[in-house]
């Protein structure tokens, strides 16, 4: 009648679920095959686009492939809605690697969004660009990160710092120095959030570039307490590594004293005295050796330490006096002061990191400050208790006096897991003293009755460790262990491996470890254990007692007299014993047979023969093999003993000597327990310390004082001035703009200022070799006038583009700042002289690369170098010279080099010149190679040259080729050099200045590097006072440029000043034209510094092709910093 009240449980569940889903996006997961997504993406309403994008992201979360919507999604990146932009960015990040060509279409929109007035949009655009892992746009992303690193918004600068590790993962070696420059800029930021992200980027990009830390050390220490928690962990490790690498270890710390305790350069440290005063602790030698092992692992790394320890020499590296500092040093004091407030951080990882700094760098009196924070963390945070205890365990073993007064904090709680219980037991056994061990042993008595018998066995092991480390308590511990063994529940048949059997075995092992300390004092204990063989039925326990009988068979007076009786008993029950017990019976009988002589020797030999006969018939092959070996070894020994008894002289054979070497040694008394040789120790707070192996990214501490000395006073002053400017909030934005202009625009103006408007041209590679040296003094007034004119025209040309303040920050150009810079620069303007460099063409030698080495080419060696000639077939081709050499003893036939891709599309390898042009025309977007002339035969030792024409089309990836020789195929890679993607463009200096003024802002790229090639040239004997230092620098720099790139020299300007050793203002200009699009590429190299010292070269590239200009700039900087090559 009322059917609506007959609802089932299933329908009610669905109704309640529908109610809870109201107002959420859960409905997006209901219909995965919704066909309305495409119309919604093309809708003119932002709400429809958001609905469609949410459905796409829901499908992605469920594992569906929705990449077919990529074109429709990309066009929505230009939407003005923030929600639509955010969803589009998420979609693009997911499919950018699968659809790289379509993703590249959105780069222009990303660049446009980087100039948006909303900082969130700028940050999203940067995250999207950095998330597209494509090498093709990496230079653009690098420029965007560099711009955003100077953004007024803190959030945008933080996103720039987070984008740096993504760029570094692309393995762009040519951009490494530029990325490091941005890291240094962000480390000097005034925002704690940016500094934390920059510290993470520093660890990923350049963890060993401590020069960046030295420039900002004081600022980083001051800002450390305000950085976010995970950034604090990164920053603490960086600062610690810098201080050790720069200043060394602290002399007053326990680490330095123990790491260098055997050295001859320093006096005995107070730590040894303090260890001697602790009479209640374990042996001084044990604690000292253990701490020394820990700290050597910190410095050397566990792998290096273990390999050295396992070698025969085992000589540890020592530190001299110059590799330590004092706690009173200002750098160390600042580090300890800024990490002290972090002891009470809410994050346990921060507390551990701060404790690690004080553990390594603080003095022995102040290192106690780490105890209470660590104990508080292990009591209050259950989640991090295991991690903290793992580190406390190492601290307690190295310096037991730290945690000895707080032993009650390590008593076991019922809620503790087994792993935490085991750690606490080990810590208690390490910090026990004569005054605290009675209470600890009383606590252990309750632990032995714990239902978890594995934990009870660990407790018994801890009792044995306490007895070993505190010999005064050995007797008390031994009595308790013997009482435990005599209990009824441990006697009889025990079959549970994890139960009472493990407790009994561990008790016997602890007793044996105590006996080893001083065997003669525990003869009665050995007798009691031997008498308990009749009641103990556990095979492993019986085997250990039998081993102990054979080991100490000659100890005292009672044990030798009871051997025959015990061995008779063991022979009688031999057949019913377990495998390990039988093996120990055989070994013990052999040991007794070697030591015992006199009345019982005849009885023992009968027992020996009986046991050997039983063993030879045993079902287990291990027993049978052992019996045969022993019988063979002891047959000669028994004959020798008979000869001695009969007074017959008989020479001992090898088997007799061998049997005594194997079974004749006794275990020496052990005074202190030692850690195993393969024990690994890692830095406190690291993941490696928990897993006992080097986790990815782990590095030991740097070598003390391994960082060369650098005067950091100027950087400290800069940091102080920055902090003063931070106090005024009105100057924060102008400060970022100043930094941005210093990074690009100011250097570009200085690089282009010291020139003049001369019409004189210099052709590439040196011009006329017979021309005399021409010097022309330039008028500073004309130079300044030309410069102002160029700057004015460049500014007016970009005035329409710079309509908003956001775009002005994107172009790194503050309004009205160009004029002020010009006026300021005019004050330091100096005269310059334009010269002509002669006889340089013959000294230019292109760099040679290896295409195929003889080891991989069956004796065929192939080298290649780029030529400066332009091919007659097409101006877009790059000319290479190949050098084939037969390094084998047999002739080589039919040597052919072809392109794998072009060979598939062409009809045959022998094509005419028009066919070649057609191939290049239709494959203009792909690299192509014009087939070279084949080498029919190459005799041993013969060298053949061939010319190869290739079109790379600015692809920076290697070109895959196939080299055929003697019917064998060798795959090779032809790596392009972007320096030869251009051809020389001879122009006048006035035309150079005109083109340069039209390519400012985004078309201008500047980087600095260090140039040192001139130093060796100046130090030669023939380059004395008779040769001009400026001319040597100009020739060396020009030869380096022309040997690595296909350029044309435009002008060379030398400074005219009273100081002949100051090369500041030296300027070289080069010009070239890109092969693919005939765009000009202008290069200006400006030098600063003294002639006899390394020079700072500022390289500026002006090019309309953004990607090419950045890659070309990086290539120029890379070969300028390459090592010096002697000029012939």
mmCIF file with all atom_site columns, N, CA, C and O in Angstrom, residues 603-624:
data_model
loop_
_atom_site.group_PDB
_atom_site.id
_atom_site.type_symbol
_atom_site.label_atom_id
_atom_site.label_alt_id
_atom_site.label_comp_id
_atom_site.label_asym_id
_atom_site.label_entity_id
_atom_site.label_seq_id
_atom_site.pdbx_PDB_ins_code
_atom_site.Cartn_x
_atom_site.Cartn_y
_atom_site.Cartn_z
_atom_site.occupancy
_atom_site.B_iso_or_equiv
_atom_site.pdbx_formal_charge
_atom_site.auth_seq_id
_atom_site.auth_comp_id
_atom_site.auth_asym_id
_atom_site.auth_atom_id
_atom_site.pdbx_PDB_model_num
ATOM 1  N N  . UNK A 1 603 ? 92.708 -43.557 27.308 1.00 0.00 ? 603 UNK A N  1
ATOM 2  C CA . UNK A 1 603 ? 91.237 -43.591 27.357 1.00 0.00 ? 603 UNK A CA 1
ATOM 3  C C  . UNK A 1 603 ? 90.626 -42.633 26.334 1.00 0.00 ? 603 UNK A C  1
ATOM 4  O O  . UNK A 1 603 ? 89.642 -42.954 25.656 1.00 0.00 ? 603 UNK A O  1
ATOM 5  N N  . UNK A 1 604 ? 91.250 -41.466 26.235 1.00 0.00 ? 604 UNK A N  1
ATOM 6  C CA . UNK A 1 604 ? 90.715 -40.481 25.291 1.00 0.00 ? 604 UNK A CA 1
ATOM 7  C C  . UNK A 1 604 ? 90.862 -40.963 23.846 1.00 0.00 ? 604 UNK A C  1
ATOM 8  O O  . UNK A 1 604 ? 90.024 -40.661 22.996 1.00 0.00 ? 604 UNK A O  1
ATOM 9  N N  . UNK A 1 605 ? 91.924 -41.702 23.555 1.00 0.00 ? 605 UNK A N  1
ATOM 10 C CA . UNK A 1 605 ? 92.092 -42.210 22.191 1.00 0.00 ? 605 UNK A CA 1
ATOM 11 C C  . UNK A 1 605 ? 91.025 -43.247 21.855 1.00 0.00 ? 605 UNK A C  1
ATOM 12 O O  . UNK A 1 605 ? 90.538 -43.303 20.726 1.00 0.00 ? 605 UNK A O  1
ATOM 13 N N  . UNK A 1 606 ? 90.652 -44.048 22.845 1.00 0.00 ? 606 UNK A N  1
ATOM 14 C CA . UNK A 1 606 ? 89.579 -45.015 22.597 1.00 0.00 ? 606 UNK A CA 1
ATOM 15 C C  . UNK A 1 606 ? 88.257 -44.293 22.339 1.00 0.00 ? 606 UNK A C  1
ATOM 16 O O  . UNK A 1 606 ? 87.482 -44.666 21.438 1.00 0.00 ? 606 UNK A O  1
ATOM 17 N N  . UNK A 1 607 ? 88.010 -43.259 23.140 1.00 0.00 ? 607 UNK A N  1
ATOM 18 C CA . UNK A 1 607 ? 86.775 -42.472 22.912 1.00 0.00 ? 607 UNK A CA 1
ATOM 19 C C  . UNK A 1 607 ? 86.823 -41.824 21.529 1.00 0.00 ? 607 UNK A C  1
ATOM 20 O O  . UNK A 1 607 ? 85.810 -41.785 20.813 1.00 0.00 ? 607 UNK A O  1
ATOM 21 N N  . UNK A 1 608 ? 87.988 -41.320 21.178 1.00 0.00 ? 608 UNK A N  1
ATOM 22 C CA . UNK A 1 608 ? 88.152 -40.693 19.858 1.00 0.00 ? 608 UNK A CA 1
ATOM 23 C C  . UNK A 1 608 ? 87.843 -41.669 18.732 1.00 0.00 ? 608 UNK A C  1
ATOM 24 O O  . UNK A 1 608 ? 87.110 -41.349 17.800 1.00 0.00 ? 608 UNK A O  1
ATOM 25 N N  . UNK A 1 609 ? 88.384 -42.898 18.818 1.00 0.00 ? 609 UNK A N  1
ATOM 26 C CA . UNK A 1 609 ? 88.148 -43.902 17.778 1.00 0.00 ? 609 UNK A CA 1
ATOM 27 C C  . UNK A 1 609 ? 86.669 -44.273 17.713 1.00 0.00 ? 609 UNK A C  1
ATOM 28 O O  . UNK A 1 609 ? 86.097 -44.433 16.621 1.00 0.00 ? 609 UNK A O  1
ATOM 29 N N  . UNK A 1 610 ? 86.036 -44.384 18.899 1.00 0.00 ? 610 UNK A N  1
ATOM 30 C CA . UNK A 1 610 ? 84.621 -44.750 18.921 1.00 0.00 ? 610 UNK A CA 1
ATOM 31 C C  . UNK A 1 610 ? 83.755 -43.654 18.287 1.00 0.00 ? 610 UNK A C  1
ATOM 32 O O  . UNK A 1 610 ? 82.847 -43.927 17.487 1.00 0.00 ? 610 UNK A O  1
ATOM 33 N N  . UNK A 1 611 ? 84.055 -42.411 18.610 1.00 0.00 ? 611 UNK A N  1
ATOM 34 C CA . UNK A 1 611 ? 83.268 -41.302 18.066 1.00 0.00 ? 611 UNK A CA 1
ATOM 35 C C  . UNK A 1 611 ? 83.474 -41.195 16.555 1.00 0.00 ? 611 UNK A C  1
ATOM 36 O O  . UNK A 1 611 ? 82.521 -40.937 15.795 1.00 0.00 ? 611 UNK A O  1
ATOM 37 N N  . UNK A 1 612 ? 84.705 -41.401 16.085 1.00 0.00 ? 612 UNK A N  1
ATOM 38 C CA . UNK A 1 612 ? 84.968 -41.328 14.654 1.00 0.00 ? 612 UNK A CA 1
ATOM 39 C C  . UNK A 1 612 ? 84.222 -42.425 13.909 1.00 0.00 ? 612 UNK A C  1
ATOM 40 O O  . UNK A 1 612 ? 83.655 -42.208 12.819 1.00 0.00 ? 612 UNK A O  1
ATOM 41 N N  . UNK A 1 613 ? 84.171 -43.632 14.489 1.00 0.00 ? 613 UNK A N  1
ATOM 42 C CA . UNK A 1 613 ? 83.433 -44.723 13.838 1.00 0.00 ? 613 UNK A CA 1
ATOM 43 C C  . UNK A 1 613 ? 81.948 -44.403 13.757 1.00 0.00 ? 613 UNK A C  1
ATOM 44 O O  . UNK A 1 613 ? 81.287 -44.668 12.742 1.00 0.00 ? 613 UNK A O  1
ATOM 45 N N  . UNK A 1 614 ? 81.392 -43.848 14.842 1.00 0.00 ? 614 UNK A N  1
ATOM 46 C CA . UNK A 1 614 ? 79.981 -43.470 14.796 1.00 0.00 ? 614 UNK A CA 1
ATOM 47 C C  . UNK A 1 614 ? 79.729 -42.383 13.751 1.00 0.00 ? 614 UNK A C  1
ATOM 48 O O  . UNK A 1 614 ? 78.719 -42.412 13.036 1.00 0.00 ? 614 UNK A O  1
ATOM 49 N N  . UNK A 1 615 ? 80.637 -41.426 13.673 1.00 0.00 ? 615 UNK A N  1
ATOM 50 C CA . UNK A 1 615 ? 80.454 -40.319 12.730 1.00 0.00 ? 615 UNK A CA 1
ATOM 51 C C  . UNK A 1 615 ? 80.561 -40.792 11.287 1.00 0.00 ? 615 UNK A C  1
ATOM 52 O O  . UNK A 1 615 ? 79.872 -40.272 10.402 1.00 0.00 ? 615 UNK A O  1
ATOM 53 N N  . UNK A 1 616 ? 81.433 -41.758 11.034 1.00 0.00 ? 616 UNK A N  1
ATOM 54 C CA . UNK A 1 616 ? 81.583 -42.258 9.664  1.00 0.00 ? 616 UNK A CA 1
ATOM 55 C C  . UNK A 1 616 ? 80.345 -42.994 9.175  1.00 0.00 ? 616 UNK A C  1
ATOM 56 O O  . UNK A 1 616 ? 80.114 -43.082 7.960  1.00 0.00 ? 616 UNK A O  1
ATOM 57 N N  . UNK A 1 617 ? 79.531 -43.454 10.072 1.00 0.00 ? 617 UNK A N  1
ATOM 58 C CA . UNK A 1 617 ? 78.296 -44.160 9.704  1.00 0.00 ? 617 UNK A CA 1
ATOM 59 C C  . UNK A 1 617 ? 77.054 -43.287 9.872  1.00 0.00 ? 617 UNK A C  1
ATOM 60 O O  . UNK A 1 617 ? 75.929 -43.807 9.782  1.00 0.00 ? 617 UNK A O  1
ATOM 61 N N  . UNK A 1 618 ? 77.245 -41.997 10.140 1.00 0.00 ? 618 UNK A N  1
ATOM 62 C CA . UNK A 1 618 ? 76.102 -41.117 10.367 1.00 0.00 ? 618 UNK A CA 1
ATOM 63 C C  . UNK A 1 618 ? 75.357 -40.876 9.049  1.00 0.00 ? 618 UNK A C  1
ATOM 64 O O  . UNK A 1 618 ? 75.924 -40.959 7.947  1.00 0.00 ? 618 UNK A O  1
ATOM 65 N N  . UNK A 1 619 ? 74.062 -40.550 9.158  1.00 0.00 ? 619 UNK A N  1
ATOM 66 C CA . UNK A 1 619 ? 73.248 -40.313 7.971  1.00 0.00 ? 619 UNK A CA 1
ATOM 67 C C  . UNK A 1 619 ? 73.519 -38.957 7.328  1.00 0.00 ? 619 UNK A C  1
ATOM 68 O O  . UNK A 1 619 ? 73.277 -38.774 6.139  1.00 0.00 ? 619 UNK A O  1
ATOM 69 N N  . UNK A 1 620 ? 74.035 -38.010 8.098  1.00 0.00 ? 620 UNK A N  1
ATOM 70 C CA . UNK A 1 620 ? 74.288 -36.672 7.568  1.00 0.00 ? 620 UNK A CA 1
ATOM 71 C C  . UNK A 1 620 ? 75.664 -36.629 6.919  1.00 0.00 ? 620 UNK A C  1
ATOM 72 O O  . UNK A 1 620 ? 76.663 -37.050 7.519  1.00 0.00 ? 620 UNK A O  1
ATOM 73 N N  . UNK A 1 621 ? 75.740 -36.089 5.707  1.00 0.00 ? 621 UNK A N  1
ATOM 74 C CA . UNK A 1 621 ? 77.022 -36.077 4.997  1.00 0.00 ? 621 UNK A CA 1
ATOM 75 C C  . UNK A 1 621 ? 78.009 -35.099 5.613  1.00 0.00 ? 621 UNK A C  1
ATOM 76 O O  . UNK A 1 621 ? 79.225 -35.271 5.484  1.00 0.00 ? 621 UNK A O  1
ATOM 77 N N  . UNK A 1 622 ? 77.520 -34.034 6.284  1.00 0.00 ? 622 UNK A N  1
ATOM 78 C CA . UNK A 1 622 ? 78.439 -33.114 6.952  1.00 0.00 ? 622 UNK A CA 1
ATOM 79 C C  . UNK A 1 622 ? 79.215 -33.825 8.061  1.00 0.00 ? 622 UNK A C  1
ATOM 80 O O  . UNK A 1 622 ? 80.425 -33.610 8.237  1.00 0.00 ? 622 UNK A O  1
ATOM 81 N N  . UNK A 1 623 ? 78.521 -34.649 8.812  1.00 0.00 ? 623 UNK A N  1
ATOM 82 C CA . UNK A 1 623 ? 79.179 -35.403 9.896  1.00 0.00 ? 623 UNK A CA 1
ATOM 83 C C  . UNK A 1 623 ? 80.183 -36.384 9.306  1.00 0.00 ? 623 UNK A C  1
ATOM 84 O O  . UNK A 1 623 ? 81.310 -36.514 9.804  1.00 0.00 ? 623 UNK A O  1
ATOM 85 N N  . UNK A 1 624 ? 79.801 -37.060 8.254  1.00 0.00 ? 624 UNK A N  1
ATOM 86 C CA . UNK A 1 624 ? 80.715 -38.035 7.645  1.00 0.00 ? 624 UNK A CA 1
ATOM 87 C C  . UNK A 1 624 ? 81.968 -37.340 7.085  1.00 0.00 ? 624 UNK A C  1
ATOM 88 O O  . UNK A 1 624 ? 83.091 -37.821 7.281  1.00 0.00 ? 624 UNK A O  1
#
